[in-house]
Amino acid sequence: MKKYLLLFSAVFCLLQLQSTAQVADKAALASSIRADTRLDTIQARAIQLLTGFSAGTAYDEVWIRDFNTFIKGSLKIQPKEKVRNMLLMFFKIQGEDGNIVDGVVDSTKANGGYQYRYSALLPGWAAHKNTVETDQESSLVQAVRKYTDVTGDKTILFERIGAKTILQRMEESFSYILKNRWSEKYGLVKGATTIDWGDVQPEKGWGVAINAHTKWAIDIYDNAMFVMAINDFLAMKPQSYKTQQDWAKLASTIKANVRKHLWMPEAQKYRPHLYLNGSPFSKTFEEDKILYSGGSVCAILAGFNTPEEIQQINLQIVAAASKEKYATIGFTVYPPYPESEFPNMLPYSYQNGGDWTWFGGRMVHGLIKHKLIKEAYEELMPMVDRAIAHQGFYEWYNVQTGEAKGSGDFRGEAGVLYDAAESLKQWAAKN
């Protein structure tokens, strides 16, 4: 008996020592985060930029997929009424079938080559929709949730645009997806074949619009975004509000079908595409070997993965970034599509292997949410250092040269870096 008591005592002491060490490690990490002035610097610079709503210097439009990622920062510097009105603009020019546009722009600047739409509810403005995407509806609902969380203003949900409330219009946007962007065969959201979260088809030509060459496919990004939007809608709506259908059940079904059809357990990664009417790529091209980082990040945020899987996904993204001298966890896809397969976008350019803090910054939230704080801090800071070194926020970066590319004053990068820094600082303050 005495032998077992001594063994129990030894094990208990060992556990106490481990617990004490973990607390000490956590306190040391929290201290490092609190003392890191780079986080303050990047937030201050971000706030200076978030006085406007357009995506960046290369864009006149306000894009909802971008606005969704910097709305929290906007609310730190802009009157909530101004931010609210910008959100309402997207509902004022909503399609009769419930669809949501990509961007709104002053009608005098509507000269980008798109097919513009107009609405009597939004005089002086034009809008357009990149039809290869299936994330505009989800992005708008997510943005409304962020607005209500930060401001506490739930009256926006009952604002009437025409004869319909915002609650009704959000549900109609979901119904549009189910009617026009839904695969009955797989029970998942579909869209055109693009790279990860991108908005360009492989074939040469005007790549942002559905055409005769479009190959319909299912990917992880669209489905993760939709489930996040459903969860946000359910979190916002009053308990007394009767929904048009059981959205919670639909979200659960999508998650189950994602696990069944897109998740590859042996590889611990997501399949890039599940094709519905044939692949645009050659039969010998092994697309399943490509790592989609942005869609994987959104899957983590949507709650599709276990803690162990999240660690594996993160290790794969870090490993991919280590292959190139100037890459961070924002490295879009690895390896990039060869030009022979994706002639509309060269390898290591834009969404085909460019480095986008816009998504890398979101990974930090997923890591923090799952208590991977050390990883979150270590993986965020190269992106922060890069933005500070370039004295600005850029759309993407070349992983081979380190060159800043795309639009300058890119508010998407500013927004996600602001939010990531804020999340780390909040954790550090509590620990």
PDB file of C-alpha atoms in Angstrom, residues 13 17 76 92 117 128 166 201 232 246 295 344 347 361 372 405:
ATOM      1  CA  CYS A  13       4.121  16.200  -7.805  1.00  0.00           C
ATOM      2  CA  LEU A  17       5.413  20.824 -11.686  1.00  0.00           C
ATOM      3  CA  LYS A  76     -12.717  52.322 -34.208  1.00  0.00           C
ATOM      4  CA  LYS A  92     -30.410  48.562 -51.335  1.00  0.00           C
ATOM      5  CA  ARG A 117     -26.555  47.292 -62.085  1.00  0.00           C
ATOM      6  CA  HIS A 128     -21.351  44.747 -60.110  1.00  0.00           C
ATOM      7  CA  ILE A 166     -32.561  43.336 -43.204  1.00  0.00           C
ATOM      8  CA  GLN A 201     -11.215  31.246 -63.898  1.00  0.00           C
ATOM      9  CA  ASP A 232     -23.654  34.679 -37.579  1.00  0.00           C
ATOM     10  CA  ASP A 246     -34.008  25.444 -40.306  1.00  0.00           C
ATOM     11  CA  GLY A 295      -9.970  27.937 -47.666  1.00  0.00           C
ATOM     12  CA  ASN A 344      -5.112  33.210 -66.866  1.00  0.00           C
ATOM     13  CA  PRO A 347       2.645  30.953 -61.095  1.00  0.00           C
ATOM     14  CA  GLY A 361      -3.980  37.359 -40.680  1.00  0.00           C
ATOM     15  CA  LEU A 372      -2.338  27.901 -30.083  1.00  0.00           C
ATOM     16  CA  LYS A 405       2.438  43.947 -55.301  1.00  0.00           C
TER      17      LYS A 405
END
